[in-house]
Coordinates of C-alpha atoms and ligand atoms in Angstrom, one line a residue:
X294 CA -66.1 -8.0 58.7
X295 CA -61.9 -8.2 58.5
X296 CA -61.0 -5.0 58.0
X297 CA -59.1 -5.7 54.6
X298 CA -62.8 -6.2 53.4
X299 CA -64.3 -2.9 54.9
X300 CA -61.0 -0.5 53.0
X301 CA -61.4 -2.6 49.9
X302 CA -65.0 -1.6 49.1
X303 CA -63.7 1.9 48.7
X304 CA -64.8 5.5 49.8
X305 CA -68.0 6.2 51.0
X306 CA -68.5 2.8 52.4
X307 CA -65.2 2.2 53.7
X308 CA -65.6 5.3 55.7
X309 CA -69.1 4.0 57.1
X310 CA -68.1 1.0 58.2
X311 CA -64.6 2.1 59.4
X312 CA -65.5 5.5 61.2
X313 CA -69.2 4.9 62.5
X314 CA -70.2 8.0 60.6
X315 CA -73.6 8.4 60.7
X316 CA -75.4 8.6 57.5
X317 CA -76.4 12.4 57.5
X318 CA -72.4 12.7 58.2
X319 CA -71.7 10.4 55.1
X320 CA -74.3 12.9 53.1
X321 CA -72.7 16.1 54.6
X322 CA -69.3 14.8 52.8
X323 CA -71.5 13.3 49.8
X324 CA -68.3 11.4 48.3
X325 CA -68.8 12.1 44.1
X326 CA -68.3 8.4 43.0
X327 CA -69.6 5.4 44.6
X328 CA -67.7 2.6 42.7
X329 CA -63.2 2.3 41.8
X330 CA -61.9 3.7 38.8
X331 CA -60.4 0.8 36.4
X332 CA -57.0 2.6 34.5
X333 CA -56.7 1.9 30.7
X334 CA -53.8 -0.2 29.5
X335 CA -54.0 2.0 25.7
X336 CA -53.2 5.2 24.4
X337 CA -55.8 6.8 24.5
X338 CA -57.3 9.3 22.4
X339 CA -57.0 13.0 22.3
X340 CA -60.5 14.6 23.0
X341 CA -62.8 15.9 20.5
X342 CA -61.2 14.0 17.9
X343 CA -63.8 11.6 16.8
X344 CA -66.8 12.1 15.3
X345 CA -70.5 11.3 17.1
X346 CA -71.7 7.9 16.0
X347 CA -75.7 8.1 15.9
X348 CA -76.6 4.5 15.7
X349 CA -78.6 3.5 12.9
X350 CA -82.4 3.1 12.8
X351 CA -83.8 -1.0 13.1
X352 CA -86.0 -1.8 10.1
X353 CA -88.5 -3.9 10.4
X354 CA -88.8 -7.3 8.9
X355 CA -92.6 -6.8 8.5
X356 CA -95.5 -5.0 9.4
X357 CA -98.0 -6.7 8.9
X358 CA -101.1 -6.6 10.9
X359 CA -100.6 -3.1 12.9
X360 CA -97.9 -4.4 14.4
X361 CA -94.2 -4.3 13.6
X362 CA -91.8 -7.4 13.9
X363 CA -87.4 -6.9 14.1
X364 CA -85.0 -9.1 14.7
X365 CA -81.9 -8.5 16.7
X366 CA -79.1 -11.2 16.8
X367 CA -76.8 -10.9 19.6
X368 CA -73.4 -12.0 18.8
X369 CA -69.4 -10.9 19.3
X370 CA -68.4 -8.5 17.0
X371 CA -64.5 -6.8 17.0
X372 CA -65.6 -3.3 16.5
X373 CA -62.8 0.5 16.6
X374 CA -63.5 2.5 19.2
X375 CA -60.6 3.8 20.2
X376 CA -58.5 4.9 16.8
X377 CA -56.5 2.0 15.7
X378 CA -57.4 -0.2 18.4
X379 CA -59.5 -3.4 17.6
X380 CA -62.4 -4.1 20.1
X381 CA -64.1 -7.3 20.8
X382 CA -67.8 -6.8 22.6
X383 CA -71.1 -8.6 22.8
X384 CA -73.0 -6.8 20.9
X385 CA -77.3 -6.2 19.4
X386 CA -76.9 -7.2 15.3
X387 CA -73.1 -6.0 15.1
X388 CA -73.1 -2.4 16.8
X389 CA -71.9 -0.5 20.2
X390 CA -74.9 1.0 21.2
X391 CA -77.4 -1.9 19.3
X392 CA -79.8 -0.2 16.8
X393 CA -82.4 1.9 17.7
X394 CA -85.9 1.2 17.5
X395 CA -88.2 4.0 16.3
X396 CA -91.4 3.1 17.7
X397 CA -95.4 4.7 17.8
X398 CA -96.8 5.1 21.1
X399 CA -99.9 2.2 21.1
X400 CA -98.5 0.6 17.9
X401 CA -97.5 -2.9 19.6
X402 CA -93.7 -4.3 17.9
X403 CA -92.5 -7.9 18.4
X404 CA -88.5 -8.3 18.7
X405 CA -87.4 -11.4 17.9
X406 CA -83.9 -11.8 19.5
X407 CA -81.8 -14.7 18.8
X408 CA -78.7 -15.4 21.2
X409 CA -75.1 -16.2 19.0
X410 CA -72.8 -15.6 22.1
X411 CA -71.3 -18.4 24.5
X412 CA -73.4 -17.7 27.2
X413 CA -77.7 -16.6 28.1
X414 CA -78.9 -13.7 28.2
X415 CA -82.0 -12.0 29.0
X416 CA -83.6 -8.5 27.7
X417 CA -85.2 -6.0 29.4
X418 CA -86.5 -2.4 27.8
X419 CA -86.0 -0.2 30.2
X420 CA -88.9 2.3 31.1
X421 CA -91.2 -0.2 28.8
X422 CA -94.6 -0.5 30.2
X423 CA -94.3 -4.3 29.4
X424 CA -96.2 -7.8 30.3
X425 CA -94.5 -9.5 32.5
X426 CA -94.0 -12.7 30.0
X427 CA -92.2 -9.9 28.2
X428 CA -90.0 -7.8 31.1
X429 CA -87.0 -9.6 30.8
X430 CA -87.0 -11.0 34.4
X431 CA -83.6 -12.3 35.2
X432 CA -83.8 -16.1 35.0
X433 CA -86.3 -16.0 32.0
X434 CA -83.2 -16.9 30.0
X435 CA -82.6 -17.6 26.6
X436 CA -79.8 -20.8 26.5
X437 CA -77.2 -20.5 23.9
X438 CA -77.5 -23.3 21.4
X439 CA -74.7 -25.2 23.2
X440 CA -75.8 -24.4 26.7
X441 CA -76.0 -27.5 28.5
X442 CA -79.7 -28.3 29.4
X443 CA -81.2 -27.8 33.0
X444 CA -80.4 -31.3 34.2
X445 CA -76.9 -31.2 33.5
X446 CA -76.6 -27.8 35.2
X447 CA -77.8 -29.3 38.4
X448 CA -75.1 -31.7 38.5
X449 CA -73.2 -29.0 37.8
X450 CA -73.7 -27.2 40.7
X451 CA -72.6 -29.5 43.3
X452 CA -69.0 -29.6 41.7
X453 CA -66.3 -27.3 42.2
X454 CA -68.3 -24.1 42.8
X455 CA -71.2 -25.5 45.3
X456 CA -74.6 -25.4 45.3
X457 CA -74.4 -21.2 45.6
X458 CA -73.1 -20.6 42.2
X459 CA -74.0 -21.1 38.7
X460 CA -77.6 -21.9 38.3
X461 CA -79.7 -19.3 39.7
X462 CA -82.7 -20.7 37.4
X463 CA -82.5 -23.4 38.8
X464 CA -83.9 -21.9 42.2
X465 CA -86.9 -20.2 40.5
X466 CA -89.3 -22.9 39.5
X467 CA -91.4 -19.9 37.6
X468 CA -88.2 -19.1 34.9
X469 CA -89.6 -19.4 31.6
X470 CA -86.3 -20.4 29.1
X471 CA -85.9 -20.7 25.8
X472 CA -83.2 -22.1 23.5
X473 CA -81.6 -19.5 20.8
X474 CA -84.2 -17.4 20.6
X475 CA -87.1 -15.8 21.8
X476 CA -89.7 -13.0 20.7
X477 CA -90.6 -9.9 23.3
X478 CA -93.9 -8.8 22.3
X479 CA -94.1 -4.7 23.2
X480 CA -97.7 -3.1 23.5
X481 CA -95.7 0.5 23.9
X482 CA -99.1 1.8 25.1
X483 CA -97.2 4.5 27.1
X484 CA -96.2 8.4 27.1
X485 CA -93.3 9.4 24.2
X486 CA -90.0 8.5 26.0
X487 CA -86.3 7.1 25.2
X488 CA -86.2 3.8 26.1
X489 CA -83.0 1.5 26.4
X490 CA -82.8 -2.2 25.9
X491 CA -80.2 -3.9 27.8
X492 CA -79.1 -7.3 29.3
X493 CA -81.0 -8.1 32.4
X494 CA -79.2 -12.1 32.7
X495 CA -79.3 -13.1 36.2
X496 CA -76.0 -12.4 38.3
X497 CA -74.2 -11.2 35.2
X498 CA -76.3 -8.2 34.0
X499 CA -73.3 -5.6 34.8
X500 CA -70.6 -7.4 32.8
X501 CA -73.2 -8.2 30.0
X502 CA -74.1 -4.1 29.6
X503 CA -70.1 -3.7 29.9
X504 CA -69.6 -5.9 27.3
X505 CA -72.2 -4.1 24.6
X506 CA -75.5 -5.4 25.2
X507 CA -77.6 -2.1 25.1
X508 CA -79.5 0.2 22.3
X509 CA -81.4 2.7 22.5
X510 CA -85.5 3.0 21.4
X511 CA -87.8 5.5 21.2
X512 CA -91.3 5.9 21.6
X513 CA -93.3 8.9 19.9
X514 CA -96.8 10.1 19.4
X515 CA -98.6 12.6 17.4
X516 CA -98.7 15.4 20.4
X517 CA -95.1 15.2 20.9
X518 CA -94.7 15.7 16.9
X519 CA -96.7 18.7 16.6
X520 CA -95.0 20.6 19.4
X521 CA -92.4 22.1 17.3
X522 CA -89.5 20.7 19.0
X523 CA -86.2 21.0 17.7
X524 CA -86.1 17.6 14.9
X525 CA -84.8 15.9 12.5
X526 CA -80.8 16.1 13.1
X527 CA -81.1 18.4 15.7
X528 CA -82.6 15.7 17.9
X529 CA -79.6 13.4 19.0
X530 CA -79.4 10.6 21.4
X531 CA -76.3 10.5 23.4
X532 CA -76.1 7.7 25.1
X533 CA -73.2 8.4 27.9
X534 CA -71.3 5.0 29.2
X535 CA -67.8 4.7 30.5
X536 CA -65.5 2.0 29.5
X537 CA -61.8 0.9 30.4
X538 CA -59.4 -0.9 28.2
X539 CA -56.9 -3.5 28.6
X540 CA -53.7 -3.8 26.7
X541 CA -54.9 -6.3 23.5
X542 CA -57.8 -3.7 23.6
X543 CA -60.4 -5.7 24.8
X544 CA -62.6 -4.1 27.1
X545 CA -60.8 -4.2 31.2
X546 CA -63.6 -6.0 33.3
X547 CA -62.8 -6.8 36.8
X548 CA -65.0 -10.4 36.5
X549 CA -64.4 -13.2 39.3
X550 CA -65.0 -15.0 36.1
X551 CA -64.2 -13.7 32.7
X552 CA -65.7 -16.3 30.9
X553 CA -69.1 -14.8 33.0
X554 CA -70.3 -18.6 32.4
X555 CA -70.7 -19.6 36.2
X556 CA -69.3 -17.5 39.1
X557 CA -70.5 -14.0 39.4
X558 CA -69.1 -10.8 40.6
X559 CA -66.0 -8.6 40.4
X560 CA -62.6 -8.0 42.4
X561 CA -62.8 -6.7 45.7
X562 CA -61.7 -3.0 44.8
X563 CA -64.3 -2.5 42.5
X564 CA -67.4 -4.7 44.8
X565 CA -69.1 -0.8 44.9
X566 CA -69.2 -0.3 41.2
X567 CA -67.2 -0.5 38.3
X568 CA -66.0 2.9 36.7
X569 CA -64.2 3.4 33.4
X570 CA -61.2 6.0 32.5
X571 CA -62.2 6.6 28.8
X572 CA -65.9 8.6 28.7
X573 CA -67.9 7.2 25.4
X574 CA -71.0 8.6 24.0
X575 CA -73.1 6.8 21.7
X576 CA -70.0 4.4 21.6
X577 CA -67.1 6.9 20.7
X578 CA -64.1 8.2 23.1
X579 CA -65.3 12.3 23.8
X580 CA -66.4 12.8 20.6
X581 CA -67.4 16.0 18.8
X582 CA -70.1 17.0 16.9
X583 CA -70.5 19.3 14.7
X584 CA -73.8 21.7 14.8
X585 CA -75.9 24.5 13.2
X586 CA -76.0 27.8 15.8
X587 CA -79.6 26.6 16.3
X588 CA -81.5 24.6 19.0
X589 CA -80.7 20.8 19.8
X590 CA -82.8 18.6 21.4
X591 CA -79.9 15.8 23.5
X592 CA -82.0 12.9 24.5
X593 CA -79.0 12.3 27.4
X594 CA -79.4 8.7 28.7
X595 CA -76.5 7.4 31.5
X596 CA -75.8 3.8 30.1
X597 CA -73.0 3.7 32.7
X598 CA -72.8 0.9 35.5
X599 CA -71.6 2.8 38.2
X600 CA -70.5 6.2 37.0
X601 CA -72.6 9.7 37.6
X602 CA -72.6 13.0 35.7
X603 CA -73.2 16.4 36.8
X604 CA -72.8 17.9 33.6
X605 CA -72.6 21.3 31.7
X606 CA -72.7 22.9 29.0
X607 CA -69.4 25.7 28.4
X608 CA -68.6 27.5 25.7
X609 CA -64.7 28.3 24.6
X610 CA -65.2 31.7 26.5
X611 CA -66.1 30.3 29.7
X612 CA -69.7 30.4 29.5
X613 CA -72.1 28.2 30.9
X614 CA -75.2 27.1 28.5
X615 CA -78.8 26.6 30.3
X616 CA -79.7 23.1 30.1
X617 CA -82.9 23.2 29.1
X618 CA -85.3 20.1 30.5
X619 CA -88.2 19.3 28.5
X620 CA -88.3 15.6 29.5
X621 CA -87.4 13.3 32.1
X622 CA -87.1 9.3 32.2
X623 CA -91.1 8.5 30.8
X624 CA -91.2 11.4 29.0
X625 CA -92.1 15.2 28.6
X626 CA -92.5 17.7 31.7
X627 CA -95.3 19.5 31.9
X628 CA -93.4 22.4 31.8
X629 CA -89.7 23.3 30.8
X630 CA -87.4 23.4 33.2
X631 CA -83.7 25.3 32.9
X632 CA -80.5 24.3 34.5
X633 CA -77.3 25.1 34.5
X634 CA -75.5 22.0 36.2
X635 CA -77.7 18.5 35.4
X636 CA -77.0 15.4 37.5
X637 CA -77.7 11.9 35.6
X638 CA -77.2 8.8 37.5
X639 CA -76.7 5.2 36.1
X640 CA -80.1 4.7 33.5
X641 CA -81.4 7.9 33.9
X642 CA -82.5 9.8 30.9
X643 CA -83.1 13.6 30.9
X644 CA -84.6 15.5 27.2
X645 CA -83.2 18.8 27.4
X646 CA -82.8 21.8 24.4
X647 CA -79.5 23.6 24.2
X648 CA -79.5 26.5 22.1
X649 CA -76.3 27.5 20.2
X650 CA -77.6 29.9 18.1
X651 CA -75.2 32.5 20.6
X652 CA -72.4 30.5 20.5
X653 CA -69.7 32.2 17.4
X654 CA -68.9 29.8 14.4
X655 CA -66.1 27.7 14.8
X656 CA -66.2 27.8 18.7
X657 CA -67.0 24.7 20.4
X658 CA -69.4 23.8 23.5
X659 CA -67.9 21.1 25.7
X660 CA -70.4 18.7 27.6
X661 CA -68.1 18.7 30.9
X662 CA -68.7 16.1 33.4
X663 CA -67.9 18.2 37.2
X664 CA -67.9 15.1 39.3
X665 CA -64.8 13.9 36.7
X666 CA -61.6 14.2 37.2
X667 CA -58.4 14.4 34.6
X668 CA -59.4 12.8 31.6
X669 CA -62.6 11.8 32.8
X670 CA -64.0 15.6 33.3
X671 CA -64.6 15.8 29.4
X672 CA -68.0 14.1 27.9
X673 CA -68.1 15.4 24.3
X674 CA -68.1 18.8 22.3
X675 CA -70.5 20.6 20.3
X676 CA -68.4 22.3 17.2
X677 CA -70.7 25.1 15.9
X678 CA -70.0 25.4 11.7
X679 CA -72.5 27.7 10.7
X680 CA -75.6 29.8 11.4
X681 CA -78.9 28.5 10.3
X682 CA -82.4 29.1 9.7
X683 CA -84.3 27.6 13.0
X684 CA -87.9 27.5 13.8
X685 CA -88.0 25.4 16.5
X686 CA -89.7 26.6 19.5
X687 CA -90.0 25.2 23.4
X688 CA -93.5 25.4 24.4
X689 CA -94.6 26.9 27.9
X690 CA -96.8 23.8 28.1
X691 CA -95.1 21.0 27.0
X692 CA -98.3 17.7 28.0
X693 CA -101.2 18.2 30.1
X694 CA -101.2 13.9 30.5
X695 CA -99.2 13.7 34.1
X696 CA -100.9 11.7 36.9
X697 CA -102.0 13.9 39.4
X698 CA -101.3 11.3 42.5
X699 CA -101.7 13.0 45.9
X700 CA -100.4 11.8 48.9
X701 CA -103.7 11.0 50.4
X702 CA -104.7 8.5 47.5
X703 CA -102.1 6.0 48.3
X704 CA -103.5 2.9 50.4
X705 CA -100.6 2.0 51.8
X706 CA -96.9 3.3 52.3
X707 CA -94.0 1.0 52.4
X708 CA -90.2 1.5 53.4
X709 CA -87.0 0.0 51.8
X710 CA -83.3 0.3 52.9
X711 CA -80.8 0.1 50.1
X712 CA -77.6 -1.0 52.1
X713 CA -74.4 -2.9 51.8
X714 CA -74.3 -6.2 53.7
X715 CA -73.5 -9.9 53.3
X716 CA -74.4 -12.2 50.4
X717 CA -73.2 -15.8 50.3
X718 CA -71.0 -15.3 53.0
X719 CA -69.5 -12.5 50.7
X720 CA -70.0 -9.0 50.2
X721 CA -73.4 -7.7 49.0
X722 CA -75.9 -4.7 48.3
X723 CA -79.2 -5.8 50.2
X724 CA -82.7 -4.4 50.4
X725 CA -83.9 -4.3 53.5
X726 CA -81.7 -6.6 54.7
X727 CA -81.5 -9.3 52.0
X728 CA -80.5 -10.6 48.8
X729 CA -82.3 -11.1 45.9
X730 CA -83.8 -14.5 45.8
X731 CA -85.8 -15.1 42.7
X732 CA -88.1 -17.3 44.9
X733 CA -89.1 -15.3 47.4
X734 CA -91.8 -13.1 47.3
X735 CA -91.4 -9.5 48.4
X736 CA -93.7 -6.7 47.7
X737 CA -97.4 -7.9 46.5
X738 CA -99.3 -5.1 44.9
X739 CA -103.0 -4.6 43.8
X740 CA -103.4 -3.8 40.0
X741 CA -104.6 0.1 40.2
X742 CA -103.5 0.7 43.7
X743 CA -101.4 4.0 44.6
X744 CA -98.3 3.4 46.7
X745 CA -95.9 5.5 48.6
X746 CA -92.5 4.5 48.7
X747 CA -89.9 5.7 50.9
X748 CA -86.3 4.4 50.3
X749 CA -83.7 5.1 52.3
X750 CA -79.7 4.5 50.8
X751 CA -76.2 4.5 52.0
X752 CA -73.8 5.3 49.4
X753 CA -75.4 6.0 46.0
X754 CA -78.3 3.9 45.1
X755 CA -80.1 5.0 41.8
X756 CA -83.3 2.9 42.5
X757 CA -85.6 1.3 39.4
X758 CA -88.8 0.4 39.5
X759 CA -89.8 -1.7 36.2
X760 CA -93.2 -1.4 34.6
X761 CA -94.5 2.2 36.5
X762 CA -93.3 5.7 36.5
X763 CA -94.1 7.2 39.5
X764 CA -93.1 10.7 40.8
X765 CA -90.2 11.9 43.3
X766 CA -92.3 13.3 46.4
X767 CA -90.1 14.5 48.4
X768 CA -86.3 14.4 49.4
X769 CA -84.3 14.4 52.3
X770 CA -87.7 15.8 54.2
X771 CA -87.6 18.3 52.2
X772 CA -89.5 18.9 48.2
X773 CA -88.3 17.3 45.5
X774 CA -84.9 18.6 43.3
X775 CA -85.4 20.8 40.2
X776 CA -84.5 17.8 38.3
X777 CA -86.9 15.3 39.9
X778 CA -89.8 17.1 38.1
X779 CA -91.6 14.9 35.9
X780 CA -92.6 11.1 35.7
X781 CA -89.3 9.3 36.3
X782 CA -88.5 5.4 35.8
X783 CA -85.3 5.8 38.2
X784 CA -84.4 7.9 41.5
X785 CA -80.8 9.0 42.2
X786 CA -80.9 8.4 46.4
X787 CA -77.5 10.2 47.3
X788 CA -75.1 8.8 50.3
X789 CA -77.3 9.4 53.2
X790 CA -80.4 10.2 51.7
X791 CA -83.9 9.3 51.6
X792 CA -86.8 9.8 49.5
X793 CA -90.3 9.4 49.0
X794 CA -91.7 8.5 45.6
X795 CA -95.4 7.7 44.4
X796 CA -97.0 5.6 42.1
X797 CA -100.4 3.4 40.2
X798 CA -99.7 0.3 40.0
X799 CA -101.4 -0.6 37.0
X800 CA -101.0 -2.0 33.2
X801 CA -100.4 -5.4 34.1
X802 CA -100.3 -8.1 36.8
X803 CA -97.1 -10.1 37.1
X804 CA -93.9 -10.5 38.4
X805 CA -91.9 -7.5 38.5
X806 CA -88.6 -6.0 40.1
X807 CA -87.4 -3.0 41.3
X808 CA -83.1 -2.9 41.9
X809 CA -80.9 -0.4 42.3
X810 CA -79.4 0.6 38.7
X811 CA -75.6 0.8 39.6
X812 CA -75.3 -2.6 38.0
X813 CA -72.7 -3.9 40.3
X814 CA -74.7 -3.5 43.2
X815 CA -78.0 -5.3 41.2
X816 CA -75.6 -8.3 40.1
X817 CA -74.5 -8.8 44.1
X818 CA -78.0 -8.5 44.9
X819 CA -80.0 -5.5 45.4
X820 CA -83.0 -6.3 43.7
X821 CA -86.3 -7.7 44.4
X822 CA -89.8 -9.3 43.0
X823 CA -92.4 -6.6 42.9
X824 CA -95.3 -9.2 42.4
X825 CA -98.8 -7.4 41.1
X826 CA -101.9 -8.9 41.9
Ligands
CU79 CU1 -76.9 0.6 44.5

């Protein structure tokens, strides 16, 4: 590899491939960011200014027959984010994040979504237990009205940018398209979580979630009601995603392609992730909130491509709020568990209670991000306007549902290395050694088999597994992190680090993936099929 190459992927990497550190050297350093910071172009905002968006609620269209149908249409939209700056983003029905869904755990919904933008998309619900038909594999696309047809596309792809590029479908003989639109049938037969829907298209699923394509949905049940939880408006999503801006105030992407029609990827500074300079949270730059001195639930999700949080709650006199987790990616703990610092990598979600009912009236609690820097320390702020009655309460037990896998009921334990390398004959992020290939088959799984998994990365890698939670075993040798506790969806390997997670494969047979969640790195080709039998 020329060295130009090896400097230009940036930090942790760079120093790899440069140096020969070994990996446990690489971890002893633990670089904050894996990924280049893009710089604004703006003015930007003050912190604290703006208010907290929370994105309105989906109706549905009907509901007949115990099941409710929506309809989302994707299309551009030129929305304010910054103040007095006009934004154009792909966006669900109009809105940066898309509507939420408020959904009943076993009460199946169909989402009808219908593609108005120039180029096809794909959707996925993250942390859905989902048929496969359903998942939003990547080349199950839905075409554009205008798209050309599959025959013209393989013309097209022995023009000007060769057989490699442009028509990944057309390599997986088991893509199921449609034209304009097409309807994702949800059982939701699943434990209470946030969800997140987002572009999964093929090559371009970073620049896509860039661009707008995600919203949030929840799942609830009748346990998770009568817990006493803190409700109502004191239950907020915060959806957490970076974003930079160029100087007509259209979103800064570093695309190979801007028109993200044919040639994937991004510039060479930014091949290990693409980070943002202006910190949005539910689609406004550091916003505040304003609060009762009473218990909130944050339902924190980390919508970000690249970027990861350690964050913290601090008062205006210095102190530090406990963090309080009742909930991790696929839903409650069994138990609370308190921080004080919380990391959240890229699609993460963590349910936690912070309780302001200490904090004075008219102080404010920042939401500080420590691996930040400058502007990009600051997440949001809590105003607190007034005491208030509050009979919320955090139980001791908070489900009694968790798997209880042990080690010795797996049948079978696999390994996977999540490690840059080359794709195309350009720079890639490989598992195990190779690209994604929609063709190939990778991991074939028994329906109702428990696995072990043990992953291995080199920089950061937050690793997703669709359809299963599964449990973080162990880390670095060593027990699992306070944070891993629960059923997770998505494991934050660190530079250096391994890990062992376990699972059931079971709800339904198909054709899976699991990827690593910095979106970068799953659009140059860490992902792969996950086939259950
Ligand atoms: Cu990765």
């Amino acid at each position: 590899m020329p060295r130009r190459q090896v400097l230009g992927i940036g930090g942790a990497l760079g120093l790899i491939a440069a140096t020969g550190l070994s990996a446990s050297a690489a971890l002893s350093r633990r670089p904050p960011v894996t990924g280049a910071e893009l710089r604004s172009a703006v003015p930007l905002p003050p912190a604290f200014q703006v208010p907290l968006p929370i994105p309105s609620v989906l109706a549905p269209v009907s509901t007949s027959g115990g099941a409710d149908r929506y309809e989302i249409t994707q299309r551009e939209a030129t929305v304010e984010i910054l103040p007095g700056v006009r934004t154009s983003l792909w966006t669900y029905d109009g809105t940066f994040p898309g509507p939420t869904i408020e959904s009943r755990r076993g009460r199946p919904i169909i989402v009808r979504h219908r593609n108005d933008l120039s180029v096809p998309t794909v959707v996925h619900l993250h942390g859905g237990r989902s048929p496969a038909a359903s998942d939003g594999y990547p080349t199950d696309l839905v075409l554009p009205e205008d798209w050309p047809d599959a025959a013209h596309l393989t013309h097209a792809g022995d023009g000007e940018h060769g057989p490699e590029h442009g028509m990944p479908a057309m390599r997986d003989p088991r893509a199921v398209q449609t034209r304009l639109t097409r309807d994702y049938a949800f059982p939701l037969d699943q434990r209470p979580a946030l969800l997140w829907y987002h572009d999964h298209r093929m090559d371009f699923t970073a620049p896509a979630i860039w661009r707008g394509l995600a919203g949030l949905q929840i799942v609830r049940d009748d346990a998770e009601d009568s817990l006493g939880l803190p409700a109502g408006r004191r239950e907020l999503p915060l959806m957490i995603a970076d974003r930079a801006f160029a100087a007509d105030g259209s979103l800064d992407y570093p695309a190979l392609d801007p028109t993200l029609r044919e040639r994937p990827g991004v510039r060479e500074p930014y091949l290990a992730g693409v980070l943002g300079d202006v910190i949005l949270v539910n689609g406004a730059p550091w916003p505040v909130h304003d609060v009762d001195a009473a218990r909130y639930r944050l339902r924190l999700l980390n919508a970000s491509n690249a970027r990861h949080y350690e964050l913290e709650a601090v008062s205006d006199d210095g102190r530090r709020l406990d963090l309080v987790q009742i909930g991790a990616d696929q839903g409650l703990l069994a138990a609370p568990v308190t921080h004080r610092r919380l990391p959240v990598a890229p699609a993460e979600r963590y349910d936690v209670i912070v309780d302001f009912s200490r904090v004075p009236v008219g102080s404010r609690v920042r939401i500080v991000n420590r691996l930040g820097s400058g502007r990009t320390r600051d997440v949001m702020a809590f105003r607190v306007a007034r005491k208030a009655a509050d009979d919320s309460r955090i139980p001791r037990t908070l489900s009694n549902d968790l798997p209880t896998w042990r080690r010795s009921d797996a049948v079978r334990v696999r390994d996977f290395s999540f490690r840059a390398g080359r794709m195309r004959g350009d720079h890639g992020w490989l598992i195990d050694g190779l690209p994604f290939d929609p063709a190939r088959s990778d991991v074939t799984v028994r329906i109702g088999d428990v696995e072990v998994w043990r992953l291995v990365a080199d920089v950061h890698h937050p690793v997703h597994l669709h359809l299963v939670g599964f449990q973080v075993l162990s880390r670095g040798g060593r027990p699992p992190l306070p944070h891993d506790a629960g059923l997770k969806d998505t494991v934050s390997l660190r530079p250096g680090e391994s890990a062992e997670i376990i699972t059931r494969f079971d709800g339904y047979r198909g054709r899976y993936l699991f990827h690593c969640h910095n979106a970068e790195h799953e659009d140059m080709g860490m992902m792969a099929n996950l086939e259950i039998i």
